[in-house]
Short mmCIF file of C-alpha atoms and ligand atoms in Angstrom, two decimals:
data_model
loop_
_atom_site.label_atom_id
_atom_site.label_comp_id
_atom_site.label_asym_id
_atom_site.label_seq_id
_atom_site.Cartn_x
_atom_site.Cartn_y
_atom_site.Cartn_z
CA UNK A 1255 56.56 138.78 182.50
CA UNK A 1256 54.17 139.83 185.25
CA UNK A 1257 50.43 140.15 185.33
CA UNK A 1258 48.71 143.46 186.30
CA UNK A 1259 47.61 146.66 184.57
CA UNK A 1260 49.86 149.70 184.65
CA UNK A 1261 48.73 153.31 184.59
CA UNK A 1262 51.27 156.17 184.56
CA UNK A 1263 50.98 158.26 187.69
CA UNK A 1264 54.13 160.38 187.47
CA UNK A 1265 55.90 160.53 184.08
CA UNK A 1266 59.66 160.39 183.84
CA UNK A 1267 60.07 164.11 182.83
CA UNK A 1268 58.12 165.20 185.93
CA UNK A 1269 60.31 163.02 188.16
CA UNK A 1270 63.48 164.43 186.68
CA UNK A 1271 62.29 167.98 187.17
CA UNK A 1272 61.38 167.33 190.81
CA UNK A 1273 64.69 165.54 191.50
CA UNK A 1274 66.60 168.56 190.18
CA UNK A 1275 64.63 170.84 192.57
CA UNK A 1276 65.36 168.53 195.49
CA UNK A 1277 69.06 168.61 194.57
CA UNK A 1278 69.11 172.37 194.59
CA UNK A 1279 67.51 172.42 198.02
CA UNK A 1280 69.98 169.88 199.38
CA UNK A 1281 72.99 171.73 197.92
CA UNK A 1282 71.75 174.93 199.59
CA UNK A 1283 71.06 173.29 202.93
CA UNK A 1284 74.47 171.65 203.26
CA UNK A 1285 76.92 174.36 202.28
CA UNK A 1286 80.04 172.52 203.43
CA UNK A 1287 81.36 169.13 204.39
CA UNK A 1288 80.47 165.72 202.99
CA UNK A 1289 76.88 164.52 202.96
CA UNK A 1290 76.49 160.81 203.63
CA UNK A 1291 73.63 159.67 201.41
CA UNK A 1292 72.34 156.39 202.69
CA UNK A 1293 70.32 154.54 200.08
CA UNK A 1294 67.80 152.06 201.40
CA UNK A 1295 67.98 149.04 199.16
CA UNK A 1296 66.64 148.12 196.85
CA UNK A 1297 63.86 150.55 195.95
CA UNK A 1298 65.80 153.81 196.17
CA UNK A 1299 68.73 152.88 193.88
CA UNK A 1300 67.48 154.79 190.84
CA UNK A 1301 66.41 157.82 192.89
CA UNK A 1302 69.79 157.88 194.59
CA UNK A 1303 71.64 157.67 191.26
CA UNK A 1304 69.69 160.62 189.78
CA UNK A 1305 69.66 162.72 192.95
CA UNK A 1306 73.42 162.30 193.50
CA UNK A 1307 74.11 163.38 189.92
CA UNK A 1308 72.13 166.63 190.10
CA UNK A 1309 74.09 167.81 193.20
CA UNK A 1310 76.70 170.45 192.45
CA UNK A 1311 78.90 169.46 195.36
CA UNK A 1312 81.55 166.77 195.04
CA UNK A 1313 81.66 165.99 198.76
CA UNK A 1314 79.08 163.26 198.56
CA UNK A 1315 79.46 159.81 200.11
CA UNK A 1316 77.27 157.00 198.83
CA UNK A 1317 76.37 154.27 201.26
CA UNK A 1318 73.88 151.43 201.14
CA UNK A 1319 71.75 149.76 203.73
CA UNK A 1320 69.32 146.86 203.42
CA UNK A 1321 66.06 146.83 205.35
CA UNK A 1322 63.20 144.48 205.00
CA UNK A 1323 59.65 144.79 206.28
CA UNK A 1324 57.62 143.47 203.39
CA UNK A 1325 58.55 140.03 202.00
CA UNK A 1326 56.45 139.38 198.92
CA UNK A 1327 53.37 141.25 200.10
CA UNK A 1328 51.96 144.65 199.29
CA UNK A 1329 51.55 145.72 202.89
CA UNK A 1330 54.20 146.13 205.60
CA UNK A 1331 54.46 143.28 208.12
CA UNK A 1332 55.55 145.85 210.71
CA UNK A 1333 58.58 143.60 211.38
CA UNK A 1334 61.61 145.60 210.33
CA UNK A 1335 65.01 144.05 210.07
CA UNK A 1336 68.44 145.13 208.87
CA UNK A 1337 69.49 142.76 206.10
CA UNK A 1338 72.70 144.71 205.22
CA UNK A 1339 74.29 147.20 207.59
CA UNK A 1340 76.43 150.20 206.78
CA UNK A 1341 80.14 149.50 206.56
CA UNK A 1342 81.08 153.05 207.48
CA UNK A 1343 81.00 155.05 210.70
CA UNK A 1344 78.53 157.95 210.49
CA UNK A 1345 79.42 159.51 213.88
CA UNK A 1346 79.79 163.27 213.55
CA UNK A 1347 78.65 163.36 209.92
CA UNK A 1348 75.69 164.88 208.03
CA UNK A 1349 73.50 161.93 207.08
CA UNK A 1350 70.70 161.91 204.58
CA UNK A 1351 68.59 158.74 204.33
CA UNK A 1352 67.43 158.29 200.68
CA UNK A 1353 64.17 156.33 200.51
CA UNK A 1354 61.85 155.48 197.66
CA UNK A 1355 58.50 155.67 199.45
CA UNK A 1356 57.06 156.08 202.93
CA UNK A 1357 53.94 154.09 203.59
CA UNK A 1358 53.14 152.88 207.09
CA UNK A 1359 56.32 154.55 208.41
CA UNK A 1360 57.51 151.37 210.18
CA UNK A 1361 60.74 151.21 208.17
CA UNK A 1362 61.86 154.80 208.65
CA UNK A 1363 60.65 155.11 212.23
CA UNK A 1364 62.85 152.10 213.11
CA UNK A 1365 65.79 153.22 210.95
CA UNK A 1366 65.97 156.79 212.22
CA UNK A 1367 66.03 155.55 215.76
CA UNK A 1368 68.76 153.04 214.92
CA UNK A 1369 70.96 155.55 213.10
CA UNK A 1370 70.47 158.28 215.72
CA UNK A 1371 72.15 155.99 218.24
CA UNK A 1372 75.32 156.22 216.13
CA UNK A 1373 75.51 159.97 216.82
CA UNK A 1374 75.56 161.62 213.36
CA UNK A 1375 75.95 165.38 213.31
CA UNK A 1376 72.58 165.59 211.55
CA UNK A 1377 70.10 163.00 210.31
CA UNK A 1378 67.41 163.83 207.73
CA UNK A 1379 65.29 161.96 205.27
CA UNK A 1380 64.69 162.52 201.57
CA UNK A 1381 61.95 160.38 200.05
CA UNK A 1382 60.81 160.40 196.51
CA UNK A 1383 57.21 159.44 197.40
CA UNK A 1384 55.00 159.68 200.44
CA UNK A 1385 51.59 158.17 201.07
CA UNK A 1386 50.60 160.21 204.17
CA UNK A 1387 47.15 158.54 204.43
CA UNK A 1388 48.82 155.24 205.23
CA UNK A 1389 50.95 156.40 208.12
CA UNK A 1390 50.85 154.23 211.26
CA UNK A 1391 54.13 155.37 212.86
CA UNK A 1392 55.37 158.96 212.83
CA UNK A 1393 58.32 159.94 210.62
CA UNK A 1394 59.90 163.36 210.29
CA UNK A 1395 60.66 163.88 206.58
CA UNK A 1396 62.64 166.89 205.45
CA UNK A 1397 62.45 166.48 201.69
CA UNK A 1398 59.57 164.87 199.76
CA UNK A 1399 59.38 164.48 196.02
CA UNK A 1400 55.71 163.77 195.64
CA UNK A 1401 52.77 163.04 197.92
CA UNK A 1402 50.63 160.36 196.34
CA UNK A 1403 47.24 158.79 197.10
CA UNK A 1404 46.85 155.41 198.70
CA UNK A 1405 47.63 153.32 195.65
CA UNK A 1406 50.31 150.71 195.04
CA UNK A 1407 52.96 152.08 192.71
CA UNK A 1408 55.86 150.54 190.82
CA UNK A 1409 58.68 151.71 188.59
CA UNK A 1410 61.67 154.03 188.97
CA UNK A 1411 63.12 151.56 191.39
CA UNK A 1412 59.93 150.43 193.12
CA UNK A 1413 58.88 146.84 192.75
CA UNK A 1414 56.03 144.43 193.16
CA UNK A 1415 57.49 141.04 194.03
CA UNK A 1416 60.81 142.23 192.53
CA UNK A 1417 59.31 143.11 189.11
CA UNK A 1418 58.81 146.51 187.46
CA UNK A 1419 61.84 148.29 189.02
CA UNK A 1420 63.12 149.25 185.54
CA UNK A 1421 60.08 151.32 184.43
CA UNK A 1422 61.05 154.93 183.72
CA UNK A 1423 57.69 156.32 184.97
CA UNK A 1424 56.04 155.74 188.30
CA UNK A 1425 52.92 153.69 187.62
CA UNK A 1426 49.92 152.45 189.56
CA UNK A 1427 49.70 148.71 189.51
CA UNK A 1428 46.22 147.23 189.63
CA UNK A 1429 45.07 143.64 189.37
P1 IMP B 2127 56.75 151.36 205.30
O1 IMP B 2127 57.60 150.72 206.35
O2 IMP B 2127 55.36 150.81 205.36
O3 IMP B 2127 56.72 152.87 205.37
O4 IMP B 2127 57.23 150.84 203.94
C1 IMP B 2127 58.23 151.42 203.22
C2 IMP B 2127 58.71 150.40 202.19
O5 IMP B 2127 57.61 149.65 201.65
C3 IMP B 2127 59.26 151.11 200.97
O6 IMP B 2127 60.66 151.36 201.15
C4 IMP B 2127 58.92 150.17 199.84
O7 IMP B 2127 59.96 149.25 199.73
C5 IMP B 2127 57.65 149.48 200.28
N1 IMP B 2127 56.45 150.08 199.66
C6 IMP B 2127 55.49 150.82 200.30
N2 IMP B 2127 54.53 151.19 199.44
C7 IMP B 2127 54.89 150.76 198.24
C8 IMP B 2127 54.33 150.87 196.91
O8 IMP B 2127 53.30 151.49 196.67
N3 IMP B 2127 55.02 150.26 195.94
C9 IMP B 2127 56.19 149.58 196.11
N4 IMP B 2127 56.74 149.47 197.31
C10 IMP B 2127 56.09 150.04 198.35
MG1 MG B 2128 62.20 150.52 200.15
#
């Protein structure tokens, strides 16, 4: 059990509807060849699972990468490190980074520079959530599920100190 009050910000049905629309866009934008979907652990695992299943294509590769910049806190330390690297070569492939949320931008600014060095054919980002007000470092995002205000959210994969990831809705967590 965890302390904290939860308020639904984006209900499950609305998330599913938006995920379907993102899937249609992605299917249309990558007419051929495999798309390498790189899920950034752990927060994007539910989004990845839903997004991958709405795609009509079967040429989808699912990869995982671990990045940490937070520890147990609610704000980014700005210190990004790879805790689990890819075990596949992305050179010459269409790569789509699948992220749960963009906040300061430290994580994805670092990650896109790192993956670009590996010479993918294309490199884009799909994020479920974006808090544009919080941006410190620039990030070019091709697909965004929802822009949200500067509030700390949990659920649908997102955690606070590893709790709440299993909520179906995206909720604001307040003390
Ligand atoms: P950034 O490097 O500050 O953009 O942070 C991105 C990462 O911080 C995300 O992948 C999340 O893991 C975490 N994060 C940022 N905002 C929230 C939030 O509101 N709830 C839960 N996790 C968050
Ligand atoms: Mg994350």
